[in-house]
Amino acid sequence: MISESIKHTSQTLVLDRTEETQLSPRLLELRKKIQSEEYLDNAIQRIAQIISRKLVEDPEELSLQD
């Protein structure tokens, strides 16, 4: 029996801070929205609804392919 060691690594994405004056108004608006727990909860719920609907309508479309 041969045992293998599997290393799990985690990576952290670090985004450079950008001056707000260089960002578009849309990006600034979205940046503020994602700070809201209610906004994130609603967004996650909406994504779940879309995926659920797709699974019911066409389950083959979302199947994993080898």
mmCIF file with all atom_site columns, C-alpha atoms in Angstrom:
data_model
loop_
_atom_site.group_PDB
_atom_site.id
_atom_site.type_symbol
_atom_site.label_atom_id
_atom_site.label_alt_id
_atom_site.label_comp_id
_atom_site.label_asym_id
_atom_site.label_entity_id
_atom_site.label_seq_id
_atom_site.pdbx_PDB_ins_code
_atom_site.Cartn_x
_atom_site.Cartn_y
_atom_site.Cartn_z
_atom_site.occupancy
_atom_site.B_iso_or_equiv
_atom_site.pdbx_formal_charge
_atom_site.auth_seq_id
_atom_site.auth_comp_id
_atom_site.auth_asym_id
_atom_site.auth_atom_id
_atom_site.pdbx_PDB_model_num
ATOM 1  C CA . MET A 1 1  ? 0.000   0.000  0.000   1.00 0.00 ? 1  MET A CA 1
ATOM 2  C CA . ILE A 1 2  ? 1.421   3.351  -1.021  1.00 0.00 ? 2  ILE A CA 1
ATOM 3  C CA . SER A 1 3  ? 0.303   6.411  0.876   1.00 0.00 ? 3  SER A CA 1
ATOM 4  C CA . GLU A 1 4  ? 0.520   9.842  -0.601  1.00 0.00 ? 4  GLU A CA 1
ATOM 5  C CA . SER A 1 5  ? 0.774   13.098 1.238   1.00 0.00 ? 5  SER A CA 1
ATOM 6  C CA . ILE A 1 6  ? -1.652  15.691 -0.021  1.00 0.00 ? 6  ILE A CA 1
ATOM 7  C CA . LYS A 1 7  ? -0.864  19.268 0.759   1.00 0.00 ? 7  LYS A CA 1
ATOM 8  C CA . HIS A 1 8  ? -3.715  21.703 1.027   1.00 0.00 ? 8  HIS A CA 1
ATOM 9  C CA . THR A 1 9  ? -2.697  25.263 0.528   1.00 0.00 ? 9  THR A CA 1
ATOM 10 C CA . SER A 1 10 ? -4.733  28.334 0.958   1.00 0.00 ? 10 SER A CA 1
ATOM 11 C CA . GLN A 1 11 ? -4.198  31.528 -0.903  1.00 0.00 ? 11 GLN A CA 1
ATOM 12 C CA . THR A 1 12 ? -5.216  35.002 0.000   1.00 0.00 ? 12 THR A CA 1
ATOM 13 C CA . LEU A 1 13 ? -6.170  37.467 -2.657  1.00 0.00 ? 13 LEU A CA 1
ATOM 14 C CA . VAL A 1 14 ? -4.866  40.896 -1.868  1.00 0.00 ? 14 VAL A CA 1
ATOM 15 C CA . LEU A 1 15 ? -6.280  43.751 -3.828  1.00 0.00 ? 15 LEU A CA 1
ATOM 16 C CA . ASP A 1 16 ? -4.318  46.924 -4.148  1.00 0.00 ? 16 ASP A CA 1
ATOM 17 C CA . ARG A 1 17 ? -5.997  49.899 -2.609  1.00 0.00 ? 17 ARG A CA 1
ATOM 18 C CA . THR A 1 18 ? -7.114  52.256 -5.302  1.00 0.00 ? 18 THR A CA 1
ATOM 19 C CA . GLU A 1 19 ? -7.850  55.880 -4.802  1.00 0.00 ? 19 GLU A CA 1
ATOM 20 C CA . GLU A 1 20 ? -11.609 56.332 -4.856  1.00 0.00 ? 20 GLU A CA 1
ATOM 21 C CA . THR A 1 21 ? -11.210 59.200 -7.292  1.00 0.00 ? 21 THR A CA 1
ATOM 22 C CA . GLN A 1 22 ? -9.910  56.665 -9.851  1.00 0.00 ? 22 GLN A CA 1
ATOM 23 C CA . LEU A 1 23 ? -12.951 54.398 -9.545  1.00 0.00 ? 23 LEU A CA 1
ATOM 24 C CA . SER A 1 24 ? -16.161 54.621 -11.531 1.00 0.00 ? 24 SER A CA 1
ATOM 25 C CA . PRO A 1 25 ? -19.341 55.685 -9.716  1.00 0.00 ? 25 PRO A CA 1
ATOM 26 C CA . ARG A 1 26 ? -20.806 52.220 -10.405 1.00 0.00 ? 26 ARG A CA 1
ATOM 27 C CA . LEU A 1 27 ? -17.875 50.502 -8.728  1.00 0.00 ? 27 LEU A CA 1
ATOM 28 C CA . LEU A 1 28 ? -18.102 52.819 -5.735  1.00 0.00 ? 28 LEU A CA 1
ATOM 29 C CA . GLU A 1 29 ? -21.822 52.050 -5.453  1.00 0.00 ? 29 GLU A CA 1
ATOM 30 C CA . LEU A 1 30 ? -21.192 48.293 -5.547  1.00 0.00 ? 30 LEU A CA 1
ATOM 31 C CA . ARG A 1 31 ? -18.380 48.603 -3.018  1.00 0.00 ? 31 ARG A CA 1
ATOM 32 C CA . LYS A 1 32 ? -20.823 50.239 -0.582  1.00 0.00 ? 32 LYS A CA 1
ATOM 33 C CA . LYS A 1 33 ? -23.536 47.651 -1.257  1.00 0.00 ? 33 LYS A CA 1
ATOM 34 C CA . ILE A 1 34 ? -21.370 44.644 -0.475  1.00 0.00 ? 34 ILE A CA 1
ATOM 35 C CA . GLN A 1 35 ? -20.768 46.036 2.988   1.00 0.00 ? 35 GLN A CA 1
ATOM 36 C CA . SER A 1 36 ? -24.466 45.456 3.739   1.00 0.00 ? 36 SER A CA 1
ATOM 37 C CA . GLU A 1 37 ? -25.316 42.051 5.199   1.00 0.00 ? 37 GLU A CA 1
ATOM 38 C CA . GLU A 1 38 ? -28.894 42.416 3.946   1.00 0.00 ? 38 GLU A CA 1
ATOM 39 C CA . TYR A 1 39 ? -27.685 43.106 0.400   1.00 0.00 ? 39 TYR A CA 1
ATOM 40 C CA . LEU A 1 40 ? -25.421 40.042 0.456   1.00 0.00 ? 40 LEU A CA 1
ATOM 41 C CA . ASP A 1 41 ? -28.185 37.829 1.880   1.00 0.00 ? 41 ASP A CA 1
ATOM 42 C CA . ASN A 1 42 ? -30.545 38.950 -0.889  1.00 0.00 ? 42 ASN A CA 1
ATOM 43 C CA . ALA A 1 43 ? -27.891 38.439 -3.566  1.00 0.00 ? 43 ALA A CA 1
ATOM 44 C CA . ILE A 1 44 ? -27.145 34.907 -2.329  1.00 0.00 ? 44 ILE A CA 1
ATOM 45 C CA . GLN A 1 45 ? -30.865 34.109 -2.218  1.00 0.00 ? 45 GLN A CA 1
ATOM 46 C CA . ARG A 1 46 ? -31.310 35.351 -5.793  1.00 0.00 ? 46 ARG A CA 1
ATOM 47 C CA . ILE A 1 47 ? -28.375 33.257 -7.029  1.00 0.00 ? 47 ILE A CA 1
ATOM 48 C CA . ALA A 1 48 ? -29.837 30.185 -5.294  1.00 0.00 ? 48 ALA A CA 1
ATOM 49 C CA . GLN A 1 49 ? -33.218 30.797 -6.946  1.00 0.00 ? 49 GLN A CA 1
ATOM 50 C CA . ILE A 1 50 ? -31.658 31.077 -10.404 1.00 0.00 ? 50 ILE A CA 1
ATOM 51 C CA . ILE A 1 51 ? -29.634 27.884 -9.949  1.00 0.00 ? 51 ILE A CA 1
ATOM 52 C CA . SER A 1 52 ? -32.676 26.025 -8.592  1.00 0.00 ? 52 SER A CA 1
ATOM 53 C CA . ARG A 1 53 ? -34.810 27.139 -11.539 1.00 0.00 ? 53 ARG A CA 1
ATOM 54 C CA . LYS A 1 54 ? -32.105 26.054 -14.004 1.00 0.00 ? 54 LYS A CA 1
ATOM 55 C CA . LEU A 1 55 ? -31.859 22.649 -12.317 1.00 0.00 ? 55 LEU A CA 1
ATOM 56 C CA . VAL A 1 56 ? -35.611 22.120 -12.629 1.00 0.00 ? 56 VAL A CA 1
ATOM 57 C CA . GLU A 1 57 ? -35.822 23.366 -16.224 1.00 0.00 ? 57 GLU A CA 1
ATOM 58 C CA . ASP A 1 58 ? -32.718 21.656 -17.622 1.00 0.00 ? 58 ASP A CA 1
ATOM 59 C CA . PRO A 1 59 ? -30.713 19.571 -15.159 1.00 0.00 ? 59 PRO A CA 1
ATOM 60 C CA . GLU A 1 60 ? -28.286 18.427 -17.873 1.00 0.00 ? 60 GLU A CA 1
ATOM 61 C CA . GLU A 1 61 ? -27.188 22.018 -18.497 1.00 0.00 ? 61 GLU A CA 1
ATOM 62 C CA . LEU A 1 62 ? -25.659 22.296 -15.036 1.00 0.00 ? 62 LEU A CA 1
ATOM 63 C CA . SER A 1 63 ? -24.196 18.803 -14.787 1.00 0.00 ? 63 SER A CA 1
ATOM 64 C CA . LEU A 1 64 ? -20.483 18.437 -14.172 1.00 0.00 ? 64 LEU A CA 1
ATOM 65 C CA . GLN A 1 65 ? -18.514 17.278 -17.167 1.00 0.00 ? 65 GLN A CA 1
ATOM 66 C CA . ASP A 1 66 ? -15.427 15.058 -16.997 1.00 0.00 ? 66 ASP A CA 1
#
